[in-house]
Coordinates of C-alpha atoms and ligand atoms in Angstrom, one line a residue:
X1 CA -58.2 15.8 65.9
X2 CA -57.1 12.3 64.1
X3 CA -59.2 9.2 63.7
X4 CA -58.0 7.0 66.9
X5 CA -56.3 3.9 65.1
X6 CA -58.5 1.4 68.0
X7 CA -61.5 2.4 69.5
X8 CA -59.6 0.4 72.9
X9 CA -56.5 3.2 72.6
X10 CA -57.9 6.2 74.9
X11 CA -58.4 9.1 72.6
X12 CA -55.7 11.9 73.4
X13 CA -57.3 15.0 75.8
X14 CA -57.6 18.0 73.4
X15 CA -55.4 20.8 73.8
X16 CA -56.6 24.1 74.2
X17 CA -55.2 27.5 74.8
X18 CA -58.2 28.5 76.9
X19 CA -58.6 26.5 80.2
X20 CA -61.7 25.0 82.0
X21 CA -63.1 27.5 84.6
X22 CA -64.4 24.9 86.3
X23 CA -62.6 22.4 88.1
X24 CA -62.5 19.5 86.0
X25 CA -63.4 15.8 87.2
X26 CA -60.6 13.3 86.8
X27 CA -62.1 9.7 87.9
X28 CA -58.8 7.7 86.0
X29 CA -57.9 5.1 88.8
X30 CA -54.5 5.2 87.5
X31 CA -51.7 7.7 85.6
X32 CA -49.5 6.3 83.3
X33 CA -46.0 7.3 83.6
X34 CA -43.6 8.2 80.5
X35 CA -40.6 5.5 81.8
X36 CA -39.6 3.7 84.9
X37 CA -37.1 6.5 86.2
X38 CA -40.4 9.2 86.2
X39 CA -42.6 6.1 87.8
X40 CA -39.3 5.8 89.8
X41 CA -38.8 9.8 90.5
X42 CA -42.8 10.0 91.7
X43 CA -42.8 7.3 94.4
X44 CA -39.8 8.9 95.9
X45 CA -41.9 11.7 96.4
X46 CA -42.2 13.5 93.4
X47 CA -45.1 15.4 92.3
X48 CA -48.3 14.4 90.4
X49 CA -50.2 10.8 90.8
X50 CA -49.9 6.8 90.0
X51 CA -53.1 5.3 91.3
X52 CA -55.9 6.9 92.7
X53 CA -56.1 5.3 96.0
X54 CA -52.9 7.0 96.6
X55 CA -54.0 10.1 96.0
X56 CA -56.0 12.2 93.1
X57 CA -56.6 15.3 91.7
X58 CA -60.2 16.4 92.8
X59 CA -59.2 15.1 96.2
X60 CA -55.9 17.4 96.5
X61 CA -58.3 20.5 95.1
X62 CA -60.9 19.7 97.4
X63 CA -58.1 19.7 100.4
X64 CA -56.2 22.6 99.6
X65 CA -59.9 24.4 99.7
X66 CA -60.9 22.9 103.5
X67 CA -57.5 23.3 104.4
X68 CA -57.9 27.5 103.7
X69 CA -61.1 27.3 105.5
X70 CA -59.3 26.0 108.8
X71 CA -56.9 28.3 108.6
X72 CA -54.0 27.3 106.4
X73 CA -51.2 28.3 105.9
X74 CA -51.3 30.6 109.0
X75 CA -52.6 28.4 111.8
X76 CA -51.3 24.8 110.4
X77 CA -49.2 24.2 107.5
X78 CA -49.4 20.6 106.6
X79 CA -51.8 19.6 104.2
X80 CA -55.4 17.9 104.9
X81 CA -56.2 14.9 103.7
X82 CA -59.7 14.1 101.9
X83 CA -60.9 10.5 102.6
X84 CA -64.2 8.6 102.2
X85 CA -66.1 9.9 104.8
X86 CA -66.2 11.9 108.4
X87 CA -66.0 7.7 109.7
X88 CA -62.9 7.6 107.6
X89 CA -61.4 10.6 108.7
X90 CA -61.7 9.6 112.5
X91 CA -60.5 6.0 111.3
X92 CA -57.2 7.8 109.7
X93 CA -56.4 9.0 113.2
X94 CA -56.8 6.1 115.1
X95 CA -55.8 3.7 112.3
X96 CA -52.8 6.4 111.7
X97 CA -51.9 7.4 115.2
X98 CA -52.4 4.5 118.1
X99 CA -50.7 1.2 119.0
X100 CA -52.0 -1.8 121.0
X101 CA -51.4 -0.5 124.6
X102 CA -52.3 3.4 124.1
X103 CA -55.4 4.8 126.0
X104 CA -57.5 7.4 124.3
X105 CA -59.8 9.5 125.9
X106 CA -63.0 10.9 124.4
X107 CA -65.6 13.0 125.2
X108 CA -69.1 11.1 126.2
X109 CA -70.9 12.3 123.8
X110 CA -69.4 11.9 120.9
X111 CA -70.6 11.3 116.9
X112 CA -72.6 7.7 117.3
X113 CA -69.9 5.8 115.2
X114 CA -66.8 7.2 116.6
X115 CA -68.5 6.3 120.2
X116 CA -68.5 2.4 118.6
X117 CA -64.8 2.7 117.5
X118 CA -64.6 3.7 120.6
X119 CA -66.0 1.4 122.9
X120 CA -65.9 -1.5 120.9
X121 CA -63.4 -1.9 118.3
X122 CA -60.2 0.2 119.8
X123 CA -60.8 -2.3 123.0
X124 CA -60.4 -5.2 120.4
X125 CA -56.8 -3.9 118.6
X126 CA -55.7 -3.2 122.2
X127 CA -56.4 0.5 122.6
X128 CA -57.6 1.3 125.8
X129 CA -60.1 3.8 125.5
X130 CA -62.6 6.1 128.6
X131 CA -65.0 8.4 128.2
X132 CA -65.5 11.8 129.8
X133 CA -68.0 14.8 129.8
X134 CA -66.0 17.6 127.8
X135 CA -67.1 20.5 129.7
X136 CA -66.3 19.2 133.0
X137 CA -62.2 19.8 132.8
X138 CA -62.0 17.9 136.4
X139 CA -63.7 15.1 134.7
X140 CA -61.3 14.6 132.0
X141 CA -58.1 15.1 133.9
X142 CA -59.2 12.4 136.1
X143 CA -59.4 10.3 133.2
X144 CA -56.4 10.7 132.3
X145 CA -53.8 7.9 132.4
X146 CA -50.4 7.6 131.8
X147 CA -50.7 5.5 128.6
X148 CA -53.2 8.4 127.2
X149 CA -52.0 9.3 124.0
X150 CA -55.0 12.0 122.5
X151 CA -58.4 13.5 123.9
X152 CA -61.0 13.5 121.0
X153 CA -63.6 15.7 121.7
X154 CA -66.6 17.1 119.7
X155 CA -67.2 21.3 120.0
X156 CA -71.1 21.1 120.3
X157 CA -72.2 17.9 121.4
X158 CA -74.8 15.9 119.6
X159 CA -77.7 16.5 120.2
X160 CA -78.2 18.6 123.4
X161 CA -75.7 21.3 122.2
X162 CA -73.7 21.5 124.9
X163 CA -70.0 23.3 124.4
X164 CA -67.2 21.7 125.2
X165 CA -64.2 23.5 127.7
X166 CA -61.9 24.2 124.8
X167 CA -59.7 26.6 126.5
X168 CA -59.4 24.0 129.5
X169 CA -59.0 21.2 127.0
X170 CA -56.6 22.8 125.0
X171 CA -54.7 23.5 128.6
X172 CA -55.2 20.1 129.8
X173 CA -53.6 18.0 126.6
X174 CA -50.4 20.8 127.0
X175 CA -49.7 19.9 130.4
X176 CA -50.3 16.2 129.6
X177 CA -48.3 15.8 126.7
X178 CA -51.3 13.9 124.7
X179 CA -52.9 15.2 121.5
X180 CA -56.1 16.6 120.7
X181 CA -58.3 16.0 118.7
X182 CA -61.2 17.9 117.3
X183 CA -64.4 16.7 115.3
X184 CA -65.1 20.3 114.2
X185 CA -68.1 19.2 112.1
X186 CA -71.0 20.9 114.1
X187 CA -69.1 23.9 114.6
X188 CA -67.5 24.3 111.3
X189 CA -64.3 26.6 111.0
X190 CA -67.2 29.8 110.2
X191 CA -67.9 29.6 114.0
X192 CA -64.6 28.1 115.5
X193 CA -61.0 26.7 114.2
X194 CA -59.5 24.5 116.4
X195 CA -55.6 24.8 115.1
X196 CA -56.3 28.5 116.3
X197 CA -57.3 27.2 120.7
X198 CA -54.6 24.6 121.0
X199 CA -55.7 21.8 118.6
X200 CA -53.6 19.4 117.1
X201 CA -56.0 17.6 114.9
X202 CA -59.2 18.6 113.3
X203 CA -61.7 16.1 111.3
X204 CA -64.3 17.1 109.6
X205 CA -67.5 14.7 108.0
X206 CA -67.8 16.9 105.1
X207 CA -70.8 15.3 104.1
X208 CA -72.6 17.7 106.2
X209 CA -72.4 21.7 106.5
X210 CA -69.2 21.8 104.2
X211 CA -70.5 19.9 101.6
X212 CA -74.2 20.9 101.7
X213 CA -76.3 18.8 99.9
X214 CA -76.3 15.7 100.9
X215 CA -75.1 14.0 97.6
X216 CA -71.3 13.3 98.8
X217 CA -70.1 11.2 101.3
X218 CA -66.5 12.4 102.6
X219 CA -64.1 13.4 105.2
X220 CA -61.4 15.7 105.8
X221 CA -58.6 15.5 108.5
X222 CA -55.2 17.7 109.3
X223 CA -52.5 17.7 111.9
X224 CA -50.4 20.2 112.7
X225 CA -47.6 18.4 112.9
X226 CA -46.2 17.2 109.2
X227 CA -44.8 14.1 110.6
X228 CA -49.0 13.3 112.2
X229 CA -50.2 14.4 108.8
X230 CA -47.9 11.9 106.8
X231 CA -49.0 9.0 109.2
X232 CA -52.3 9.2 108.8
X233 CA -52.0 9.4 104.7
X234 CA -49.9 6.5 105.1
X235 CA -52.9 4.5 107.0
X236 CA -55.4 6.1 104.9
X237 CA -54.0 4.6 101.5
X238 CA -53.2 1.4 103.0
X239 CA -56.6 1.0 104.8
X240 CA -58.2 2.1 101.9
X241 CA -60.2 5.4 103.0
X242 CA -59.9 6.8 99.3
X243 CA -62.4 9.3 98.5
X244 CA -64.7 9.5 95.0
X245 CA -63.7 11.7 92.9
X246 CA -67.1 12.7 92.1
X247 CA -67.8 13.2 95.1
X248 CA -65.0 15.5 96.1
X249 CA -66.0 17.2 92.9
X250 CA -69.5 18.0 94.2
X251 CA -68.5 18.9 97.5
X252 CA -65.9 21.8 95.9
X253 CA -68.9 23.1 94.5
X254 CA -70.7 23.0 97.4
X255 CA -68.4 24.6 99.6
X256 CA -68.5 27.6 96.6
X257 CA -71.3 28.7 99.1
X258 CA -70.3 27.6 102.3
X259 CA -70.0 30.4 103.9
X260 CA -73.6 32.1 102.4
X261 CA -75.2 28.9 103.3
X262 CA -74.1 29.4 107.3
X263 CA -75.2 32.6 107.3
X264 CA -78.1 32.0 106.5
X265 CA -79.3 29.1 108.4
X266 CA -78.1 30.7 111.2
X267 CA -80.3 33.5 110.7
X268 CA -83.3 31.1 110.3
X269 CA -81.5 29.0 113.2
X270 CA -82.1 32.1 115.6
X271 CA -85.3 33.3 114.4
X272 CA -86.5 29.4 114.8
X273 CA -85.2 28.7 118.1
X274 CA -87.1 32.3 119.5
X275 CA -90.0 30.9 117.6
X276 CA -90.1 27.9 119.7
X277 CA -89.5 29.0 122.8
X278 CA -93.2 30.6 122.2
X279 CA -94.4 28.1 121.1
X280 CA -97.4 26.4 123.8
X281 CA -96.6 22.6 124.3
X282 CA -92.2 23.1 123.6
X283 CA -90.8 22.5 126.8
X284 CA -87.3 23.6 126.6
X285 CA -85.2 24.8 123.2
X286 CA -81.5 24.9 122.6
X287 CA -79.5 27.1 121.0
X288 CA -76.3 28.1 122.2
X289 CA -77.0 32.4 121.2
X290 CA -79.7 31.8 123.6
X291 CA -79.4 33.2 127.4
X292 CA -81.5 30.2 128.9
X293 CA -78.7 27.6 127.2
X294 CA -77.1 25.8 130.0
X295 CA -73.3 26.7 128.2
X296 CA -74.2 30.0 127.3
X297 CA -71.1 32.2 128.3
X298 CA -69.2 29.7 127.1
X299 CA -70.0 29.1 123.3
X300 CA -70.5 33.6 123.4
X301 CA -66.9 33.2 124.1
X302 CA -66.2 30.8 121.7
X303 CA -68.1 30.8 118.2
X304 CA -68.0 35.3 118.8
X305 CA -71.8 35.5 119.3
X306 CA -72.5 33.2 116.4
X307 CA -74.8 30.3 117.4
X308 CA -74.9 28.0 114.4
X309 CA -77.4 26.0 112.4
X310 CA -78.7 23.4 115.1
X311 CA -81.5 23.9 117.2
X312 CA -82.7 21.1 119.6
X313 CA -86.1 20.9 121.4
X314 CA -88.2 19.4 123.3
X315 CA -91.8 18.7 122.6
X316 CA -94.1 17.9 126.2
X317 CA -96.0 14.4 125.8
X318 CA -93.8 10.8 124.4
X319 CA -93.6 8.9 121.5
X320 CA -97.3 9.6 120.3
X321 CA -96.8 13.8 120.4
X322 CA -93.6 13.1 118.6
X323 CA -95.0 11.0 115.5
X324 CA -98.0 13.2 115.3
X325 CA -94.9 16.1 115.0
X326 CA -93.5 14.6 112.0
X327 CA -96.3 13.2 110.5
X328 CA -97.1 16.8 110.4
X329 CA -94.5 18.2 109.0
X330 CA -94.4 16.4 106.1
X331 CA -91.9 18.4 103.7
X332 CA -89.3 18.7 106.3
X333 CA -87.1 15.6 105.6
X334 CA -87.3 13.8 109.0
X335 CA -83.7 11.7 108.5
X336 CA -80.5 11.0 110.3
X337 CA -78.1 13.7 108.9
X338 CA -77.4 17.5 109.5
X339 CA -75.7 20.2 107.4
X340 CA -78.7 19.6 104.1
X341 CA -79.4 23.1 102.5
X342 CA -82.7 21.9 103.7
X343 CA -84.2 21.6 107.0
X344 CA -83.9 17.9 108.3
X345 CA -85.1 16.8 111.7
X346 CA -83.8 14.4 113.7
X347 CA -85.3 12.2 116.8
X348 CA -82.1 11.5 118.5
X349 CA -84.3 8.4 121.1
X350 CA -85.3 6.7 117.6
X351 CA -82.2 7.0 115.9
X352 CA -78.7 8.1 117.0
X353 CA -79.6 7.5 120.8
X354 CA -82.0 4.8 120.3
X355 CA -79.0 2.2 121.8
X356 CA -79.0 3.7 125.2
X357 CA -81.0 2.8 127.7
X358 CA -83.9 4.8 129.0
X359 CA -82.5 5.9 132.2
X360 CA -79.0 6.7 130.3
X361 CA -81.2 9.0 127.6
X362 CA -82.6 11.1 130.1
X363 CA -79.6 11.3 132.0
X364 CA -78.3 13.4 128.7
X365 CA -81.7 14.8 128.4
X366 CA -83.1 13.1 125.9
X367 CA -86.8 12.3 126.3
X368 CA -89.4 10.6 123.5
X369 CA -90.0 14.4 122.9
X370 CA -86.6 15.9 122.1
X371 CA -86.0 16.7 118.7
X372 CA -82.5 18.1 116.5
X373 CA -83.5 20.2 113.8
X374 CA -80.6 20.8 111.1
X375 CA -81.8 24.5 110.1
X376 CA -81.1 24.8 106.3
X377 CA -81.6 27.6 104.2
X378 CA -85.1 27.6 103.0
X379 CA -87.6 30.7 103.4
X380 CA -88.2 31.6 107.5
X381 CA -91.7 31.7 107.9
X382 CA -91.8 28.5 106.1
X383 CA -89.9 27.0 107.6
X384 CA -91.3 28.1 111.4
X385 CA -95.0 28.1 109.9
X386 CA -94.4 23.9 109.4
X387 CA -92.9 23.9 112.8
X388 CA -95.4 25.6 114.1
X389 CA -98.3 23.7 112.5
X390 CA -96.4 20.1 113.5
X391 CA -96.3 21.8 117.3
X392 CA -99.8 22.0 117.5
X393 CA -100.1 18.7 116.1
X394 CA -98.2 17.2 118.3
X395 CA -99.7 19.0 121.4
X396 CA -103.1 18.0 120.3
X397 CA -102.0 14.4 120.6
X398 CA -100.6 14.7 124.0
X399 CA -103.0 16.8 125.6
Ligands
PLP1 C1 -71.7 12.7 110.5 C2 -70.7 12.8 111.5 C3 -69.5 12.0 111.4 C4 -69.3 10.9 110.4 O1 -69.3 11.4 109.1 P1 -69.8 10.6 107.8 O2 -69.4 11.5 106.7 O3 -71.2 10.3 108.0 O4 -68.9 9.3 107.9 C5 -68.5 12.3 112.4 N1 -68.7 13.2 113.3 C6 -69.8 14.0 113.4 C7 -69.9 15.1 114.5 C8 -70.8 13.9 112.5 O5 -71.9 14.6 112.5

């Protein structure tokens, strides 16, 4: 290789006969072009990229990958889009899809943020927007209104578990002409696909089970319909919901093991939730395998006897039993996420649920002693040994 004659001039990439194995990371903001007419030739739709809010390599990689996990090319054809985060994703449809005077419907127990968007700042572009419980199909058609342009809806809500009607959903958004809209995040495509049961959008926080690890922050979102698909690029380069490429670089590796990763923590997910249910001082545990789950024919039917990583509980005795249960189970990351290779717990009253009121918690269930544990991949007993020793803990308190 030559001296460079400027140590400003970017040194030329090598050239090599062999090629990287690995994917490689590509964080230029912008391509330089060889003349006008190519610059020209690319906006119009050409191939390759200009600037990376437009679009990048690691992001496209990192699509075409999720994309073949949903079920591309068989069950949707247009490609996914990566953006910034699961937030941005559900921003893209809204921000890519609605105009002042549409109505959307969601289901009431959505993702914390998307319930915001929702109820606060759709209302303030103009979008009309009502919630509904998803597994009550009399319910949301009720809700319906004329101006009702999608139905966003969440598989497994957060965090009692419960599984939405998708088969009446699906049914429901045919006969009314509206779009739906899936946040397949909980239920990731190893336990259902939405473009397979009538969806017409999927998102995706891959921050969580896709990615793994809790070290990127991103989102992924796809329509079936190109011209959808298109539209919500559009919004997300011009709202700006560019993902890192770093990121999207980490999270292709971690989906290397997506698949091993669910298996197991639904193994340890299982094996937990029977543990609990033992356990003197749990009242109730949820886990949609489980006969006792309010939803249980349902989500047989739906995830094919596959119950997932997420198992919710709920301890007897309030606040006190439930700090003296984290307290003791120090090495299990107590922390608003899900999806970690790790085990994180999550106190929904404290954190995602703490803006409702008390009556409206246990309306949904939710009592100072419920807990969401995000089952990750770490050795069973453990993993149930910590749980068990926190238990105990906390009954001690509240006895
Ligand atoms: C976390 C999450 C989101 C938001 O994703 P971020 O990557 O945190 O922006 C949306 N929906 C669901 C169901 C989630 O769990």
């Amino acid at each position: 290789m030559k001296p460079p004659r400027s140590l400003i001039r970017r040194t030329p990439w090598p050239t090599s006969t062999s090629r990287p194995v690995v994917t490689p990371l590509s964080p230029s903001v912008v391509y330089a072009s060889p003349d006008p007419d190519a610059l020209d030739a690319q906006y119009a739709g050409g191939t390759g990229y200009t600037y990376a809010r437009e679009g990048h390599p690691n992001a496209e990689v990192l699509a075409a990958k999720i994309d073949h996990l949903e079920g591309a090319p068989d069950l949707f054809e247009a490609p996914g889009l990566v953006v910034g985060s699961g937030m941005a994703a559900v921003g893209a449809v809204f921000l890519g899809l609605l105009k002042a005077g549409d109505h959307v419907l969601g289901g009431d127990q959505l993702y914390g943020r998307t319930l915001r968007m929702m109820n606060e700042d759709l209302p303030r572009l103009g979008i009309a927007t009502s919630l509904a419980d998803p597994s009550d199909i009399a319910a949301m058609r009720a809700a319906l209104r004329p101006e009702t342009r999608m139905i966003v809806v969440e598989v497994l809500s957060n965090p009692t578990l419960r599984v939405a009607d998708m088969e009446g959903l699906a049914a429901l958004a045919a006969e009314a002409g509206v779009l739906l809209v899936v946040d397949n995040t909980f239920t990731t495509p190893a336990l259902y696909r939405p473009f397979a049961h009538g969806a017409h959008i999927v998102i995706h926080s891959v921050t969580k089970l896709l990615a793994g690890h809790s070290d990127a922050t991103l989102g992924w979102v796809a329509a079936k319909d190109p011209a959808l698909a298109e539209k919500m690029r559009v919004a997300a380069v011009t709202w700006g919901l560019t993902p890192s490429p770093f990121d999207c670089w980490l999270a292709e590796r971690g989906l290397h093991s997506f698949h091993l990763r669910m298996e197991a923590a639904e193994a340890r997910a299982a094996e937990l939730a029977g543990a609990l249910a033992g356990m003197p001082g749990v009242r109730r545990v949820l886990y949609p395998t489980r006969p006792d789950h309010p939803d249980h024919n349902r989500a047989v039917a739906l995830f094919g006897g596959r119950g997932g990583n997420m198992v919710s509980f709920e301890l007897e005795g309030g606040r006190a039993a439930a700090n003296a249960f984290t307290r003791a189970a120090p090495e299990i990351a107590f922390a608003p996420t899900l999806g970690d290779v790790g085990t994180t717990l999550s106190h929904p009253a404290s954190s995602s649920h703490r803006a409702l009121t008390p009556e409206a918690r246990e309306r949904l269930g939710i009592s100072e002693g419920f807990f969401r544990v995000s089952v990750g991949i770490e050795e069973t007993g453990l993993l149930v040994g910590e749980i068990r020793a926190a238990v105990e803990a906390a009954a001690a308190v509240s006895r």
